[in-house]
mmCIF file of C-alpha atoms in Angstrom:
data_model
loop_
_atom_site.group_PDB
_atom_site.id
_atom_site.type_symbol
_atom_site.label_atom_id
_atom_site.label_comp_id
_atom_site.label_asym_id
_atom_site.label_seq_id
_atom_site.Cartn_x
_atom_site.Cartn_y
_atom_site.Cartn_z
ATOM 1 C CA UNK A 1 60.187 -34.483 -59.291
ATOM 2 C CA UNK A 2 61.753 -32.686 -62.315
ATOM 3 C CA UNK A 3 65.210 -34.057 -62.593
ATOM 4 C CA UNK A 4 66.373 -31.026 -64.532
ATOM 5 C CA UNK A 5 66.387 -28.962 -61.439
ATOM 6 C CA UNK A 6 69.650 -27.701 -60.494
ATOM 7 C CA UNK A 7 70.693 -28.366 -56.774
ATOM 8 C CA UNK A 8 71.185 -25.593 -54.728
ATOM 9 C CA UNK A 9 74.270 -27.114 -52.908
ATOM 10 C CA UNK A 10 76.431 -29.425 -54.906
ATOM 11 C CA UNK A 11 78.176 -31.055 -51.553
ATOM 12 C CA UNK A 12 75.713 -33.321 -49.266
ATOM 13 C CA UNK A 13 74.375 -31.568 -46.472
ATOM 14 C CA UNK A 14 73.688 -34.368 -43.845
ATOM 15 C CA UNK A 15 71.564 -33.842 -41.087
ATOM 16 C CA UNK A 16 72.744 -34.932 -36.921
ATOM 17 C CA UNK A 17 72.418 -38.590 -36.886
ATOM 18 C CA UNK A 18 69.430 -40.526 -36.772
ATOM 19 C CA UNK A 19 67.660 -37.724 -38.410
ATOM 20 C CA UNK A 20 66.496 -37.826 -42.028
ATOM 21 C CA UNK A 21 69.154 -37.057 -44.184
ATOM 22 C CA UNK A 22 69.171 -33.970 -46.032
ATOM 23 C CA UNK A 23 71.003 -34.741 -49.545
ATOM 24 C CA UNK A 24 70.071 -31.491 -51.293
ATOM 25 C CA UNK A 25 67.967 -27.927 -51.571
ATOM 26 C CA UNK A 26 66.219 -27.718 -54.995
ATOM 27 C CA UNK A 27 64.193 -24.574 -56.003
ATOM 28 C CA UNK A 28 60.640 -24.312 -56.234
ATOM 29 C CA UNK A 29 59.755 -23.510 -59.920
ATOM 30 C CA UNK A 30 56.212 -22.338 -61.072
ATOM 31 C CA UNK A 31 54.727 -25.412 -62.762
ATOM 32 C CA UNK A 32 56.641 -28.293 -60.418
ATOM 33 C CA UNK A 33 54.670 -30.984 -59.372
ATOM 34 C CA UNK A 34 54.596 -31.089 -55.233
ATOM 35 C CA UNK A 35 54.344 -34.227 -53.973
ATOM 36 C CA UNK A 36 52.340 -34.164 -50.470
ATOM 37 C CA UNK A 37 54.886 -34.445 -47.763
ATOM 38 C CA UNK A 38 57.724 -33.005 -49.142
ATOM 39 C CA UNK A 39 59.425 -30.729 -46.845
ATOM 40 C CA UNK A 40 59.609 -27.375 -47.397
ATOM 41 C CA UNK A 41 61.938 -24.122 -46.751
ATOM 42 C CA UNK A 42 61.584 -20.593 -47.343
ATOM 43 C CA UNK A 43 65.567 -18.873 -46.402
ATOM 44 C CA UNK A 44 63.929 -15.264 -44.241
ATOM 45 C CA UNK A 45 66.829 -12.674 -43.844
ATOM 46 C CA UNK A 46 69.302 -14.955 -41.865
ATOM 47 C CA UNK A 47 66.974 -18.283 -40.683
ATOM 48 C CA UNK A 48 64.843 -20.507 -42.501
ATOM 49 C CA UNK A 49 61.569 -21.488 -42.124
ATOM 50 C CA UNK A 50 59.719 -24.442 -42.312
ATOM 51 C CA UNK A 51 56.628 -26.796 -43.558
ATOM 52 C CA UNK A 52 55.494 -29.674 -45.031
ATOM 53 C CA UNK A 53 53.572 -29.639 -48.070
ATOM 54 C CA UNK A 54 50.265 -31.490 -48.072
ATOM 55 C CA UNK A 55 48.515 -31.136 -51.076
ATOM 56 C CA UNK A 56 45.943 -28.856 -52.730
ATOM 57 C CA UNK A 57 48.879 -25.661 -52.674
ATOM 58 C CA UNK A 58 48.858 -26.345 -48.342
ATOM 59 C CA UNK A 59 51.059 -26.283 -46.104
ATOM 60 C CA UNK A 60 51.287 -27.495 -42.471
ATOM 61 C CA UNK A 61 53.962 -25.553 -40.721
ATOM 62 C CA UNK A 62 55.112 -24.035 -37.064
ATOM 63 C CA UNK A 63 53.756 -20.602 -36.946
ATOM 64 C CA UNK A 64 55.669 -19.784 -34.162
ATOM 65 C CA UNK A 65 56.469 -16.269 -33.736
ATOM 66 C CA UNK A 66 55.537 -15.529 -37.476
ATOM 67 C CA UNK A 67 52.485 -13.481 -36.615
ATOM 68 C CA UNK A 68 53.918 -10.903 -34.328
ATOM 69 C CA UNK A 69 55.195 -11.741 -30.057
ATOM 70 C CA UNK A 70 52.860 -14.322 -29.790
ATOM 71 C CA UNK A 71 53.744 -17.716 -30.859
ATOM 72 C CA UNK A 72 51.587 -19.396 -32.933
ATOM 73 C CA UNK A 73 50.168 -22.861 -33.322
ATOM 74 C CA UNK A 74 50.866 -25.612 -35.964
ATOM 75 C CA UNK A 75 48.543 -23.923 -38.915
ATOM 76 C CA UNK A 76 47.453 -25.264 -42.237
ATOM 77 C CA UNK A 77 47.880 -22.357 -44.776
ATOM 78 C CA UNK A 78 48.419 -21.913 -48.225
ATOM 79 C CA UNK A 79 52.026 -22.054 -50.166
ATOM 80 C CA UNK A 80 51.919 -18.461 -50.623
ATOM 81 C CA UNK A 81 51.108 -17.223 -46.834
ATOM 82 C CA UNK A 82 53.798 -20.190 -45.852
ATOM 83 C CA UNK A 83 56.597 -18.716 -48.121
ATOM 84 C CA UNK A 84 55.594 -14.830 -46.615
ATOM 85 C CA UNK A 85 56.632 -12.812 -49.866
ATOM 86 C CA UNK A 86 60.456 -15.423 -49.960
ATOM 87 C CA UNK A 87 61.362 -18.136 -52.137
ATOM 88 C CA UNK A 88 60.521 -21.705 -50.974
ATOM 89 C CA UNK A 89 63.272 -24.728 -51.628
ATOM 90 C CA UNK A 90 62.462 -28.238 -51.336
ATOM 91 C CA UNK A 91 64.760 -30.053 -49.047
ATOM 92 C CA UNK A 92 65.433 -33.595 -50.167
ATOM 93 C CA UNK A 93 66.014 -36.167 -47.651
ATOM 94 C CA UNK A 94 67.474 -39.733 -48.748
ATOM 95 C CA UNK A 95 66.014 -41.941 -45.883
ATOM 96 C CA UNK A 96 62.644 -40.452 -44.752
ATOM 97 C CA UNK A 97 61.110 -43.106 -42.425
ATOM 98 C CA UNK A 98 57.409 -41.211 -43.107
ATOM 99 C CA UNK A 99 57.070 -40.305 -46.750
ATOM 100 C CA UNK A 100 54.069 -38.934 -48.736
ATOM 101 C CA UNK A 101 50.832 -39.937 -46.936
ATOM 102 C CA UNK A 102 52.483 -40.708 -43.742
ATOM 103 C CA UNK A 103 53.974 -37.435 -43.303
ATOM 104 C CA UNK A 104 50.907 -35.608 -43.667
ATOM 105 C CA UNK A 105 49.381 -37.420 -41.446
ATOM 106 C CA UNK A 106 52.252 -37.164 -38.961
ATOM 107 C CA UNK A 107 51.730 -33.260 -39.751
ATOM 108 C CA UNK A 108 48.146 -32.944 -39.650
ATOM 109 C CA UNK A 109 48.274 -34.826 -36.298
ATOM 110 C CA UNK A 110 49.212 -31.745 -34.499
ATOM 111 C CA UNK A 111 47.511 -28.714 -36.413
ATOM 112 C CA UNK A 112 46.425 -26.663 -33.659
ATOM 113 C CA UNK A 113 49.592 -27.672 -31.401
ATOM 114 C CA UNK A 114 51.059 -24.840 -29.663
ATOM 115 C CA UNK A 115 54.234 -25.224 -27.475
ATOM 116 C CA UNK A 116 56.493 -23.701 -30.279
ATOM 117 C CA UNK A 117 60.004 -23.524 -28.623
ATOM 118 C CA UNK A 118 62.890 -21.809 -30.520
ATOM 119 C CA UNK A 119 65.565 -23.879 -29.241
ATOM 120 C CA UNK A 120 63.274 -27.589 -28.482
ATOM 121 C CA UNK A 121 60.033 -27.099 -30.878
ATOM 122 C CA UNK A 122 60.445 -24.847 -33.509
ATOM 123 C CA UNK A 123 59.286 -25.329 -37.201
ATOM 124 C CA UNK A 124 62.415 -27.577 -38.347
ATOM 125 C CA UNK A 125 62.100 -29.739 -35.287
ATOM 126 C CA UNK A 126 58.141 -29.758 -36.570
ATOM 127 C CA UNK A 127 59.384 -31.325 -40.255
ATOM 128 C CA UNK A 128 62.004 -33.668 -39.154
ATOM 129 C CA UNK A 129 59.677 -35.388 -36.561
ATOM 130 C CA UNK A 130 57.465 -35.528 -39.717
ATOM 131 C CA UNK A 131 59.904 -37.534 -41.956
ATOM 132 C CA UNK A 132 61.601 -39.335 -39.067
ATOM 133 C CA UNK A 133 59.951 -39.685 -36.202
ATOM 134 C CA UNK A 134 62.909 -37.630 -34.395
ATOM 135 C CA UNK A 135 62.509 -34.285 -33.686
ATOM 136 C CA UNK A 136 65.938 -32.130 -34.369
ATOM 137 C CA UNK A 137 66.364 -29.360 -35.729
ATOM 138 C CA UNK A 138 70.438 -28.525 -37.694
ATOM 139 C CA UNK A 139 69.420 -24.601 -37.592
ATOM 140 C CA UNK A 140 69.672 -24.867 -33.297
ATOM 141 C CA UNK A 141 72.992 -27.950 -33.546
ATOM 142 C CA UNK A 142 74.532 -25.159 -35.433
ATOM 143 C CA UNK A 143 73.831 -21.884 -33.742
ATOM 144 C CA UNK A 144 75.054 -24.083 -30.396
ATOM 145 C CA UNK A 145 78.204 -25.367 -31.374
ATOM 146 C CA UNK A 146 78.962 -21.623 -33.645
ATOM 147 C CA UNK A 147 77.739 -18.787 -30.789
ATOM 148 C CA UNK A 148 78.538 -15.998 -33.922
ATOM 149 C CA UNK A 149 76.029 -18.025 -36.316
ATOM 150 C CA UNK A 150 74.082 -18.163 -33.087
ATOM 151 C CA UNK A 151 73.976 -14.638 -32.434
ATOM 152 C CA UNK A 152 73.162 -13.573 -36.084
ATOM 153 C CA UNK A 153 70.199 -15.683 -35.875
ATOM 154 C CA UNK A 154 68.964 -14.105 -32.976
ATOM 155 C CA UNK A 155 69.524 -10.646 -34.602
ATOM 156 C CA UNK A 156 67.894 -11.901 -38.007
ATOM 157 C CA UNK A 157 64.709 -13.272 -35.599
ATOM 158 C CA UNK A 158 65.026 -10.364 -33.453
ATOM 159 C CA UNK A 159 64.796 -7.978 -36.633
ATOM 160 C CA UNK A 160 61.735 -10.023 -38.182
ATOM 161 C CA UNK A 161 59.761 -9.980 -34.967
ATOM 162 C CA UNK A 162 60.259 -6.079 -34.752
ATOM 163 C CA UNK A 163 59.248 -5.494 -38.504
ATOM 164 C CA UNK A 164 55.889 -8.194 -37.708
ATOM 165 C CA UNK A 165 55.042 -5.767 -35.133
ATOM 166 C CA UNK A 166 55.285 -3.078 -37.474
ATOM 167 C CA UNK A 167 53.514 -4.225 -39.807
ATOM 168 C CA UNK A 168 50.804 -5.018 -37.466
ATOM 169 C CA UNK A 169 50.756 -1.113 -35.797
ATOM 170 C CA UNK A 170 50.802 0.559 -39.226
ATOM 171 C CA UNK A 171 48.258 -1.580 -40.547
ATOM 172 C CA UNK A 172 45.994 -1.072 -37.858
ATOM 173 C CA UNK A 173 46.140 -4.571 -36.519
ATOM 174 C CA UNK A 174 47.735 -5.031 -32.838
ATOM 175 C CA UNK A 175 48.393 -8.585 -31.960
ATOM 176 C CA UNK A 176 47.753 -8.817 -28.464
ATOM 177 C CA UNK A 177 50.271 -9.593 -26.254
#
């Protein structure tokens, strides 16, 4: 990785225990090398999404309700359909029990997978089983133990599920219910 990257967050962000722990957000420049299994994050108006990167500009991520009120599979998709128009951080993690290889393995082991739960299963849960084995997710801890971080998430998902549908009626594509 480029060591002239600037950290998003100075202060260690640790993840619940027995987790892989997160050290540090670093952006995504054009021209950085990925290494395959890397764990990605694109921020989306209030929540973040996301994937692991597994070479060749893919990514193997939770689609869950990303496509409209549906929820979606685990899907193998390009870094550009993955970050959905938003910037895409790489989130470090200092003791990874699965790294490189492994991960994308662990990842590719469920493409197709699709009991997406928000609060059991989501995307996050998806990566951290990835890296270690555990699946947790800090995005649920903290909208648990905060019910007004809670409820903003809700509105941000709420307001991103309504604008999906949108998008979907005024482009002449209805995802079924």
């Amino acid at each position: 990785m480029n060591s002239n990257q600037p950290a998003v967050r100075s202060e260690p962000r640790h993840a619940m225990r027995g987790a892989a722990s997160v050290c540090a957000d670093i952006p995504l420049c054009d021209g950085h090398d990925l290494t395959p299994g890397t764990h990605l994050v694109t921020r989306r108006g209030g929540y973040e999404h996301h994937g692991i990167y597994v070479g060749a500009g893919r990514v193997v991520h939770y689609a869950g309700f990303a496509a409209g009120r549906c929820r979606g599979p685990v899907l193998e998709v390009t870094l550009d359909s993955f970050a959905a128009g938003n910037a895409i951080v790489i989130r470090l993690h200092t003791d990874a029990r699965f790294v490189g290889t492994e991960a994308v393995l662990r990842a590719r082991s469920r493409l197709g997978e699709n009991r997406y739960r928000l609060l059991t299963n989501n995307c996050e849960h998806f990566c951290t089983w990835c890296l270690s084995g555990e699946s947790r997710s800090q995005q649920v801890e903290t909208c648990l133990t905060h019910p007004r971080a809670g409820m903003q998430v809700l509105m941000s998902l709420f307001k991103a599920l309504v604008a999906t549908e949108l998008k979907g009626v005024y482009a002449g594509v209805r995802v079924a219910a």
